[in-house]
Amino acid sequence: MAKIIDGKAVSEQIREALKKKIETLRGKYGSSPGLAVVLVGDNPASQIYIQNKRKACEYVGIRSYYHHLDIHTPQEKLLDLIHTFNQDPQIHGILVQLPLPKHISEEKILTSILPEKDIDGFHPLNVGKLVSNTPGLRPCTPAGIIELLDYYNIPIEGRHAVVVGRSNIVGKPLALMLLHRHATVTICHSRTLSLSSYTRQADILVAAIGKPQFIRGDMVKENAVVVDVGINRVDGKLVGDVDFESVATKAAAITPVPGGVGPMTIVRLLENTVQAFESLITPNP
Ligand code: NAP
């Protein structure tokens, strides 16, 4: 039976360390990190995500400023609000919860956020820094996954990592991060022919698909490390993209859903906010 990679426990440890670090920073600079959080509309899943992120901020001592805008809010109004946050020295991170309503261009909004305050790591400048492997703010979910693998001392270098999913927020950035850590990386997607011929080769298999229990035991190599990014609601229950029962009997280690990647994403958001605070308060010469 696979070892459980406990993202919840690891994230709690990181949270405690961050709480102490923020206290120290407050002593040193006389201020603490501030995060502006914007939700447009009433998407129930987004509301839960935001609630969890704000609670986590409060716990570690990050000031969070929540702006809940009506679903019909014009794009210009959201851009004006982001501009205000960009200028505000008390705000070090800006989070605009996705997805946005159709009349608002995600690209325009994400590009309008000051790259130094882009704690989601979605601004094209930060994407470029990721591609070229130079320091910058990295997307939370993939960065959290790497942190989790490192915590468990799971070797990445030289291993074959297969990432199923190529979204801009998970699959693509994670594939790059694994590549920078010297894995041999294969990216699969909905047009991949004979998907299981790739997944069966994976030493590290990541499922970021958005399809409940899609990866079954027969698609996984014996003793692989399996990371399940999926969050799917089935009959009111949260399930991942991996069929836990059949995969856990073959894998060496596996992340559960819930309690795997999800809590690491949130804690990474906190870490990014602290990173943004430090870089803004002590700018590079
Ligand atoms: P997404 O933007 O919908 O991307 C899904 C990816 O899966 C796409 O690249 C798609 O391929 C691929 N795919 C779909 N069907 C496939 C199939 N039959 N075979 C192989 N590949 C297939 O989703 P996302 O935003 O990356 O999120 C993925 C999952 O992770 C979702 O369940 C989401 O809720 C979850 N998530 C969790 C966290 C967390 O903190 N745990 C964070 C973010 C997302 P194409 O590109 O060809 O369409």
mmCIF file of C-alpha atoms and ligand atoms in Angstrom:
data_model
loop_
_atom_site.group_PDB
_atom_site.id
_atom_site.type_symbol
_atom_site.label_atom_id
_atom_site.label_comp_id
_atom_site.label_asym_id
_atom_site.label_seq_id
_atom_site.Cartn_x
_atom_site.Cartn_y
_atom_site.Cartn_z
ATOM 1 C CA MET A 1 0.000 0.000 0.000
ATOM 2 C CA ALA A 2 1.304 3.445 -0.948
ATOM 3 C CA LYS A 3 2.629 5.874 1.611
ATOM 4 C CA ILE A 4 0.308 8.861 2.011
ATOM 5 C CA ILE A 5 1.882 12.197 1.157
ATOM 6 C CA ASP A 6 0.218 14.327 3.789
ATOM 7 C CA GLY A 7 -0.114 17.833 2.356
ATOM 8 C CA LYS A 8 -2.291 18.927 5.234
ATOM 9 C CA ALA A 9 0.314 18.111 7.883
ATOM 10 C CA VAL A 10 3.183 19.593 5.865
ATOM 11 C CA SER A 11 1.220 22.778 5.144
ATOM 12 C CA GLU A 12 0.492 23.168 8.871
ATOM 13 C CA GLN A 13 4.199 23.013 9.685
ATOM 14 C CA ILE A 14 5.016 25.582 7.008
ATOM 15 C CA ARG A 15 2.190 27.794 8.302
ATOM 16 C CA GLU A 16 3.621 27.755 11.823
ATOM 17 C CA ALA A 17 7.068 28.697 10.525
ATOM 18 C CA LEU A 18 5.546 31.498 8.443
ATOM 19 C CA LYS A 19 3.638 32.846 11.416
ATOM 20 C CA LYS A 20 6.918 33.201 13.321
ATOM 21 C CA LYS A 21 8.655 34.726 10.321
ATOM 22 C CA ILE A 22 5.915 37.339 9.915
ATOM 23 C CA GLU A 23 6.225 38.266 13.600
ATOM 24 C CA THR A 24 9.967 38.768 13.081
ATOM 25 C CA LEU A 25 9.349 40.855 9.957
ATOM 26 C CA ARG A 26 6.858 43.017 11.854
ATOM 27 C CA GLY A 27 9.496 43.639 14.511
ATOM 28 C CA LYS A 28 12.091 44.493 11.894
ATOM 29 C CA TYR A 29 10.050 46.697 9.526
ATOM 30 C CA GLY A 30 7.149 47.830 11.730
ATOM 31 C CA SER A 31 4.620 46.454 9.252
ATOM 32 C CA SER A 32 3.241 43.155 8.054
ATOM 33 C CA PRO A 33 2.342 41.805 4.607
ATOM 34 C CA GLY A 34 -0.984 42.934 3.135
ATOM 35 C CA LEU A 35 -2.996 41.016 0.543
ATOM 36 C CA ALA A 36 -5.858 42.393 -1.567
ATOM 37 C CA VAL A 37 -8.366 39.720 -2.545
ATOM 38 C CA VAL A 38 -10.968 40.334 -5.240
ATOM 39 C CA LEU A 39 -13.933 38.185 -6.145
ATOM 40 C CA VAL A 40 -16.249 39.157 -8.995
ATOM 41 C CA GLY A 41 -19.637 37.418 -8.865
ATOM 42 C CA ASP A 42 -20.975 34.655 -6.643
ATOM 43 C CA ASN A 43 -19.346 31.428 -7.867
ATOM 44 C CA PRO A 44 -19.833 29.149 -4.805
ATOM 45 C CA ALA A 45 -16.523 27.274 -5.274
ATOM 46 C CA SER A 46 -14.636 30.582 -5.571
ATOM 47 C CA GLN A 47 -16.318 31.850 -2.414
ATOM 48 C CA ILE A 48 -15.098 28.795 -0.495
ATOM 49 C CA TYR A 49 -11.548 29.157 -1.879
ATOM 50 C CA ILE A 50 -11.465 32.831 -0.919
ATOM 51 C CA GLN A 51 -12.815 32.125 2.548
ATOM 52 C CA ASN A 52 -10.082 29.509 3.110
ATOM 53 C CA LYS A 53 -7.345 31.782 1.793
ATOM 54 C CA ARG A 54 -8.477 34.688 4.004
ATOM 55 C CA LYS A 55 -8.663 32.457 7.081
ATOM 56 C CA ALA A 56 -5.134 31.215 6.391
ATOM 57 C CA CYS A 57 -3.910 34.813 6.001
ATOM 58 C CA GLU A 58 -5.451 35.825 9.301
ATOM 59 C CA TYR A 59 -3.841 32.865 11.065
ATOM 60 C CA VAL A 60 -0.299 33.762 10.048
ATOM 61 C CA GLY A 61 -0.706 37.537 10.448
ATOM 62 C CA ILE A 62 -1.156 38.652 6.832
ATOM 63 C CA ARG A 63 -3.638 41.537 6.584
ATOM 64 C CA SER A 64 -6.216 40.662 3.914
ATOM 65 C CA TYR A 65 -8.536 43.188 2.272
ATOM 66 C CA TYR A 66 -11.523 41.574 0.639
ATOM 67 C CA HIS A 67 -13.405 43.196 -2.244
ATOM 68 C CA HIS A 68 -16.520 41.386 -3.403
ATOM 69 C CA LEU A 69 -17.780 42.906 -6.651
ATOM 70 C CA ASP A 70 -21.090 42.422 -8.398
ATOM 71 C CA ILE A 71 -21.033 40.008 -11.353
ATOM 72 C CA HIS A 72 -21.921 42.879 -13.728
ATOM 73 C CA THR A 73 -18.986 45.056 -12.614
ATOM 74 C CA PRO A 74 -17.451 46.641 -15.735
ATOM 75 C CA GLN A 75 -13.882 45.653 -16.610
ATOM 76 C CA GLU A 76 -12.761 49.287 -16.270
ATOM 77 C CA LYS A 77 -13.899 49.368 -12.651
ATOM 78 C CA LEU A 78 -11.879 46.254 -11.835
ATOM 79 C CA LEU A 79 -8.849 47.705 -13.625
ATOM 80 C CA ASP A 80 -9.203 50.929 -11.577
ATOM 81 C CA LEU A 81 -9.330 48.906 -8.366
ATOM 82 C CA ILE A 82 -6.185 46.958 -9.308
ATOM 83 C CA HIS A 83 -4.481 50.238 -10.152
ATOM 84 C CA THR A 84 -5.284 51.494 -6.625
ATOM 85 C CA PHE A 85 -3.781 48.326 -5.113
ATOM 86 C CA ASN A 86 -0.706 48.653 -7.332
ATOM 87 C CA GLN A 87 -0.108 52.129 -5.860
ATOM 88 C CA ASP A 88 -0.929 51.256 -2.251
ATOM 89 C CA PRO A 89 2.245 50.679 -0.165
ATOM 90 C CA GLN A 90 0.211 48.712 2.410
ATOM 91 C CA ILE A 91 -0.707 46.095 -0.220
ATOM 92 C CA HIS A 92 2.035 43.672 -1.177
ATOM 93 C CA GLY A 93 0.017 40.997 -2.952
ATOM 94 C CA ILE A 94 -3.016 41.111 -5.252
ATOM 95 C CA LEU A 95 -5.203 38.102 -5.859
ATOM 96 C CA VAL A 96 -8.045 38.205 -8.376
ATOM 97 C CA GLN A 97 -9.970 34.969 -8.059
ATOM 98 C CA LEU A 98 -10.507 33.149 -11.370
ATOM 99 C CA PRO A 99 -12.617 32.424 -13.320
ATOM 100 C CA LEU A 100 -13.861 35.928 -14.126
ATOM 101 C CA PRO A 101 -17.231 36.648 -15.762
ATOM 102 C CA LYS A 102 -17.147 36.422 -19.576
ATOM 103 C CA HIS A 103 -17.285 40.205 -20.195
ATOM 104 C CA ILE A 104 -13.946 40.662 -18.377
ATOM 105 C CA SER A 105 -10.682 39.722 -20.124
ATOM 106 C CA GLU A 106 -8.567 37.566 -17.808
ATOM 107 C CA GLU A 107 -5.501 38.463 -19.788
ATOM 108 C CA LYS A 108 -6.112 42.233 -19.375
ATOM 109 C CA ILE A 109 -6.702 41.858 -15.652
ATOM 110 C CA LEU A 110 -3.715 39.610 -14.937
ATOM 111 C CA THR A 111 -1.415 41.843 -16.983
ATOM 112 C CA SER A 112 -2.576 44.936 -15.082
ATOM 113 C CA ILE A 113 -1.309 43.593 -11.755
ATOM 114 C CA LEU A 114 2.127 44.911 -10.827
ATOM 115 C CA PRO A 115 4.451 41.890 -11.371
ATOM 116 C CA GLU A 116 6.012 42.445 -7.898
ATOM 117 C CA LYS A 117 2.529 42.033 -6.344
ATOM 118 C CA ASP A 118 1.437 39.154 -8.585
ATOM 119 C CA ILE A 119 1.361 36.477 -5.885
ATOM 120 C CA ASP A 120 -0.414 34.021 -8.235
ATOM 121 C CA GLY A 121 2.552 34.196 -10.619
ATOM 122 C CA PHE A 122 0.290 34.595 -13.678
ATOM 123 C CA HIS A 123 1.659 37.898 -15.036
ATOM 124 C CA PRO A 124 3.542 37.378 -18.341
ATOM 125 C CA LEU A 125 6.724 38.773 -16.765
ATOM 126 C CA ASN A 126 6.609 36.163 -13.991
ATOM 127 C CA VAL A 127 5.747 33.455 -16.524
ATOM 128 C CA GLY A 128 8.860 34.489 -18.472
ATOM 129 C CA LYS A 129 10.950 34.320 -15.302
ATOM 130 C CA LEU A 130 9.674 30.802 -14.703
ATOM 131 C CA VAL A 131 10.503 29.747 -18.263
ATOM 132 C CA SER A 132 14.043 31.144 -17.952
ATOM 133 C CA ASN A 133 14.396 29.819 -14.387
ATOM 134 C CA THR A 134 15.219 33.190 -12.850
ATOM 135 C CA PRO A 135 13.886 34.267 -9.421
ATOM 136 C CA GLY A 136 10.291 35.514 -9.392
ATOM 137 C CA LEU A 137 6.837 34.734 -8.056
ATOM 138 C CA ARG A 138 5.777 31.217 -9.031
ATOM 139 C CA PRO A 139 2.217 29.840 -9.426
ATOM 140 C CA CYS A 140 1.036 28.436 -6.103
ATOM 141 C CA THR A 141 -0.210 24.945 -6.972
ATOM 142 C CA PRO A 142 2.875 23.724 -8.865
ATOM 143 C CA ALA A 143 5.254 25.417 -6.408
ATOM 144 C CA GLY A 144 3.357 23.755 -3.542
ATOM 145 C CA ILE A 145 3.699 20.356 -5.232
ATOM 146 C CA ILE A 146 7.478 20.738 -5.577
ATOM 147 C CA GLU A 147 7.675 21.791 -1.931
ATOM 148 C CA LEU A 148 5.699 18.701 -0.940
ATOM 149 C CA LEU A 149 7.935 16.342 -2.973
ATOM 150 C CA ASP A 150 10.995 17.969 -1.399
ATOM 151 C CA TYR A 151 9.569 17.616 2.091
ATOM 152 C CA TYR A 152 9.275 13.861 1.547
ATOM 153 C CA ASN A 153 12.758 13.727 -0.047
ATOM 154 C CA ILE A 154 11.298 12.327 -3.229
ATOM 155 C CA PRO A 155 14.059 12.476 -5.832
ATOM 156 C CA ILE A 156 13.220 14.478 -8.955
ATOM 157 C CA GLU A 157 16.554 14.679 -10.756
ATOM 158 C CA GLY A 158 16.895 12.082 -13.497
ATOM 159 C CA ARG A 159 13.367 10.739 -12.897
ATOM 160 C CA HIS A 160 10.737 10.523 -15.605
ATOM 161 C CA ALA A 161 7.913 12.879 -14.641
ATOM 162 C CA VAL A 162 4.691 12.608 -16.612
ATOM 163 C CA VAL A 163 2.284 15.514 -16.195
ATOM 164 C CA VAL A 164 -1.241 14.926 -17.451
ATOM 165 C CA GLY A 165 -2.761 18.367 -18.110
ATOM 166 C CA ARG A 166 -1.247 21.436 -19.740
ATOM 167 C CA SER A 167 -3.158 24.349 -18.206
ATOM 168 C CA ASN A 168 -1.366 27.637 -17.602
ATOM 169 C CA ILE A 169 -2.030 27.421 -13.872
ATOM 170 C CA VAL A 170 -0.978 23.826 -13.136
ATOM 171 C CA GLY A 171 0.287 21.490 -15.863
ATOM 172 C CA LYS A 172 2.552 23.794 -17.855
ATOM 173 C CA PRO A 173 4.266 25.588 -14.949
ATOM 174 C CA LEU A 174 4.701 22.320 -13.046
ATOM 175 C CA ALA A 175 6.307 20.665 -16.083
ATOM 176 C CA LEU A 176 8.769 23.573 -16.240
ATOM 177 C CA MET A 177 9.558 23.391 -12.529
ATOM 178 C CA LEU A 178 10.206 19.638 -12.786
ATOM 179 C CA LEU A 179 12.408 20.254 -15.816
ATOM 180 C CA HIS A 180 14.401 22.877 -13.887
ATOM 181 C CA ARG A 181 14.894 20.237 -11.213
ATOM 182 C CA HIS A 182 16.375 17.974 -13.905
ATOM 183 C CA ALA A 183 13.515 15.535 -14.357
ATOM 184 C CA THR A 184 12.850 14.166 -17.820
ATOM 185 C CA VAL A 185 9.392 15.548 -18.456
ATOM 186 C CA THR A 186 6.517 14.361 -20.625
ATOM 187 C CA ILE A 187 3.385 16.503 -20.889
ATOM 188 C CA CYS A 188 0.136 14.763 -21.861
ATOM 189 C CA HIS A 189 -3.245 16.308 -22.690
ATOM 190 C CA SER A 190 -6.622 15.534 -24.206
ATOM 191 C CA ARG A 191 -5.157 14.910 -27.678
ATOM 192 C CA THR A 192 -2.439 12.547 -26.456
ATOM 193 C CA LEU A 193 -2.760 9.212 -28.222
ATOM 194 C CA SER A 194 -2.429 6.137 -26.055
ATOM 195 C CA LEU A 195 -2.175 8.083 -22.816
ATOM 196 C CA SER A 196 -1.514 5.069 -20.621
ATOM 197 C CA SER A 197 1.628 4.164 -22.600
ATOM 198 C CA TYR A 198 3.091 7.393 -21.157
ATOM 199 C CA THR A 199 1.577 7.299 -17.687
ATOM 200 C CA ARG A 200 2.921 3.748 -17.235
ATOM 201 C CA GLN A 201 6.451 5.040 -17.753
ATOM 202 C CA ALA A 202 6.211 7.672 -15.029
ATOM 203 C CA ASP A 203 8.370 7.603 -11.919
ATOM 204 C CA ILE A 204 6.431 10.703 -10.868
ATOM 205 C CA LEU A 205 2.913 10.906 -12.258
ATOM 206 C CA VAL A 206 0.886 14.105 -11.887
ATOM 207 C CA ALA A 207 -2.808 14.199 -12.690
ATOM 208 C CA ALA A 208 -4.139 17.726 -13.326
ATOM 209 C CA ILE A 209 -7.069 16.908 -15.560
ATOM 210 C CA GLY A 210 -10.347 17.824 -13.860
ATOM 211 C CA LYS A 211 -11.933 14.396 -14.438
ATOM 212 C CA PRO A 212 -12.920 12.346 -11.379
ATOM 213 C CA GLN A 213 -10.888 9.157 -10.807
ATOM 214 C CA PHE A 214 -9.551 9.258 -14.352
ATOM 215 C CA ILE A 215 -6.152 7.665 -13.597
ATOM 216 C CA ARG A 216 -6.652 4.020 -12.663
ATOM 217 C CA GLY A 217 -4.252 1.477 -11.224
ATOM 218 C CA ASP A 218 -3.578 -0.155 -14.598
ATOM 219 C CA MET A 219 -2.253 3.202 -15.907
ATOM 220 C CA VAL A 220 0.417 3.465 -13.219
ATOM 221 C CA LYS A 221 3.874 1.921 -12.937
ATOM 222 C CA GLU A 222 4.693 -0.166 -9.877
ATOM 223 C CA ASN A 223 6.248 2.075 -7.150
ATOM 224 C CA ALA A 224 5.507 5.362 -8.894
ATOM 225 C CA VAL A 225 4.921 8.562 -6.913
ATOM 226 C CA VAL A 226 1.450 9.846 -7.787
ATOM 227 C CA VAL A 227 0.357 13.455 -7.294
ATOM 228 C CA ASP A 228 -3.358 14.092 -7.603
ATOM 229 C CA VAL A 229 -4.164 17.747 -8.290
ATOM 230 C CA GLY A 230 -7.813 17.220 -9.205
ATOM 231 C CA ILE A 231 -10.662 18.644 -7.195
ATOM 232 C CA ASN A 232 -13.965 17.236 -8.387
ATOM 233 C CA ARG A 233 -17.274 17.180 -6.588
ATOM 234 C CA VAL A 234 -19.123 13.883 -7.018
ATOM 235 C CA ASP A 235 -22.377 13.393 -5.087
ATOM 236 C CA GLY A 236 -21.329 16.153 -2.706
ATOM 237 C CA LYS A 237 -17.948 14.471 -2.029
ATOM 238 C CA LEU A 238 -14.525 15.744 -3.077
ATOM 239 C CA VAL A 239 -12.613 13.329 -5.284
ATOM 240 C CA GLY A 240 -9.386 13.695 -7.209
ATOM 241 C CA ASP A 241 -8.386 12.851 -10.765
ATOM 242 C CA VAL A 242 -6.878 9.602 -9.498
ATOM 243 C CA ASP A 243 -8.779 6.477 -8.565
ATOM 244 C CA PHE A 244 -7.226 6.289 -5.108
ATOM 245 C CA GLU A 245 -8.235 2.697 -4.321
ATOM 246 C CA SER A 246 -6.681 1.025 -7.366
ATOM 247 C CA VAL A 247 -3.661 3.350 -7.631
ATOM 248 C CA ALA A 248 -2.678 3.181 -3.949
ATOM 249 C CA THR A 249 -2.097 -0.569 -4.213
ATOM 250 C CA LYS A 250 0.568 0.007 -6.906
ATOM 251 C CA ALA A 251 2.175 3.347 -6.130
ATOM 252 C CA ALA A 252 4.997 3.908 -3.653
ATOM 253 C CA ALA A 253 3.445 7.187 -2.497
ATOM 254 C CA ILE A 254 0.297 9.145 -3.286
ATOM 255 C CA THR A 255 -1.320 12.468 -2.376
ATOM 256 C CA PRO A 256 -4.895 12.120 -1.084
ATOM 257 C CA VAL A 257 -7.852 14.332 -2.030
ATOM 258 C CA PRO A 258 -8.654 16.198 0.107
ATOM 259 C CA GLY A 259 -5.527 16.784 2.200
ATOM 260 C CA GLY A 260 -2.832 16.575 -0.475
ATOM 261 C CA VAL A 261 -2.133 19.332 -2.982
ATOM 262 C CA GLY A 262 -4.996 21.645 -1.913
ATOM 263 C CA PRO A 263 -3.572 22.777 1.463
ATOM 264 C CA MET A 264 -0.113 23.197 -0.126
ATOM 265 C CA THR A 265 -1.605 25.615 -2.677
ATOM 266 C CA ILE A 266 -2.984 27.809 0.092
ATOM 267 C CA VAL A 267 0.203 27.826 2.133
ATOM 268 C CA ARG A 268 2.196 28.671 -0.983
ATOM 269 C CA LEU A 269 -0.028 31.701 -1.494
ATOM 270 C CA LEU A 270 0.963 32.869 1.981
ATOM 271 C CA GLU A 271 4.637 32.251 1.230
ATOM 272 C CA ASN A 272 4.361 34.201 -2.031
ATOM 273 C CA THR A 273 2.758 37.119 -0.194
ATOM 274 C CA VAL A 274 5.644 37.173 2.277
ATOM 275 C CA GLN A 275 8.130 36.930 -0.607
ATOM 276 C CA ALA A 276 6.413 39.912 -2.315
ATOM 277 C CA PHE A 277 6.467 41.870 0.967
ATOM 278 C CA GLU A 278 10.178 41.277 1.437
ATOM 279 C CA SER A 279 11.064 42.223 -2.125
ATOM 280 C CA LEU A 280 8.948 45.409 -1.974
ATOM 281 C CA ILE A 281 10.204 46.502 1.424
ATOM 282 C CA THR A 282 13.863 45.850 0.570
ATOM 283 C CA PRO A 283 13.996 46.523 -3.176
ATOM 284 C CA ASN A 284 16.930 45.183 -5.157
ATOM 285 C CA PRO A 285 19.423 47.942 -5.990
HETATM 286 P P1 NAP B 1 -7.969 22.730 -16.997
HETATM 287 O O1 NAP B 1 -7.535 24.114 -17.295
HETATM 288 O O2 NAP B 1 -9.366 22.310 -17.326
HETATM 289 O O3 NAP B 1 -6.956 21.730 -17.728
HETATM 290 C C1 NAP B 1 -7.196 20.352 -17.767
HETATM 291 C C2 NAP B 1 -6.116 19.685 -18.564
HETATM 292 O O4 NAP B 1 -6.405 18.304 -18.614
HETATM 293 C C3 NAP B 1 -6.053 20.181 -20.021
HETATM 294 O O5 NAP B 1 -4.725 20.392 -20.408
HETATM 295 C C4 NAP B 1 -6.682 19.055 -20.810
HETATM 296 O O6 NAP B 1 -6.143 18.895 -22.105
HETATM 297 C C5 NAP B 1 -6.331 17.845 -19.950
HETATM 298 N N1 NAP B 1 -7.280 16.775 -20.186
HETATM 299 C C6 NAP B 1 -8.622 16.832 -20.174
HETATM 300 N N2 NAP B 1 -9.148 15.642 -20.495
HETATM 301 C C7 NAP B 1 -8.102 14.818 -20.713
HETATM 302 C C8 NAP B 1 -8.009 13.465 -21.089
HETATM 303 N N3 NAP B 1 -9.110 12.699 -21.324
HETATM 304 N N4 NAP B 1 -6.782 12.896 -21.243
HETATM 305 C C9 NAP B 1 -5.661 13.645 -21.012
HETATM 306 N N5 NAP B 1 -5.704 14.951 -20.668
HETATM 307 C C10 NAP B 1 -6.920 15.517 -20.515
HETATM 308 O O7 NAP B 1 -7.769 22.379 -15.459
HETATM 309 P P2 NAP B 1 -6.714 22.927 -14.364
HETATM 310 O O8 NAP B 1 -7.092 24.307 -13.990
HETATM 311 O O9 NAP B 1 -5.331 22.605 -14.774
HETATM 312 O O10 NAP B 1 -7.121 21.981 -13.146
HETATM 313 C C11 NAP B 1 -7.031 20.574 -13.222
HETATM 314 C C12 NAP B 1 -7.671 19.967 -11.993
HETATM 315 O O11 NAP B 1 -6.942 20.408 -10.845
HETATM 316 C C13 NAP B 1 -9.111 20.395 -11.727
HETATM 317 O O12 NAP B 1 -9.792 19.338 -11.103
HETATM 318 C C14 NAP B 1 -8.980 21.554 -10.761
HETATM 319 O O13 NAP B 1 -10.120 21.739 -9.952
HETATM 320 C C15 NAP B 1 -7.814 21.092 -9.945
HETATM 321 N N6 NAP B 1 -7.028 22.160 -9.300
HETATM 322 C C16 NAP B 1 -6.666 21.928 -8.028
HETATM 323 C C17 NAP B 1 -5.877 22.843 -7.371
HETATM 324 C C18 NAP B 1 -5.474 22.546 -5.973
HETATM 325 O O14 NAP B 1 -5.070 23.437 -5.258
HETATM 326 N N7 NAP B 1 -5.519 21.276 -5.558
HETATM 327 C C19 NAP B 1 -5.460 24.011 -8.001
HETATM 328 C C20 NAP B 1 -5.831 24.203 -9.342
HETATM 329 C C21 NAP B 1 -6.609 23.255 -9.979
HETATM 330 P P3 NAP B 1 -6.320 20.018 -23.267
HETATM 331 O O15 NAP B 1 -5.315 21.079 -22.937
HETATM 332 O O16 NAP B 1 -5.985 19.277 -24.508
HETATM 333 O O17 NAP B 1 -7.729 20.490 -23.182
#
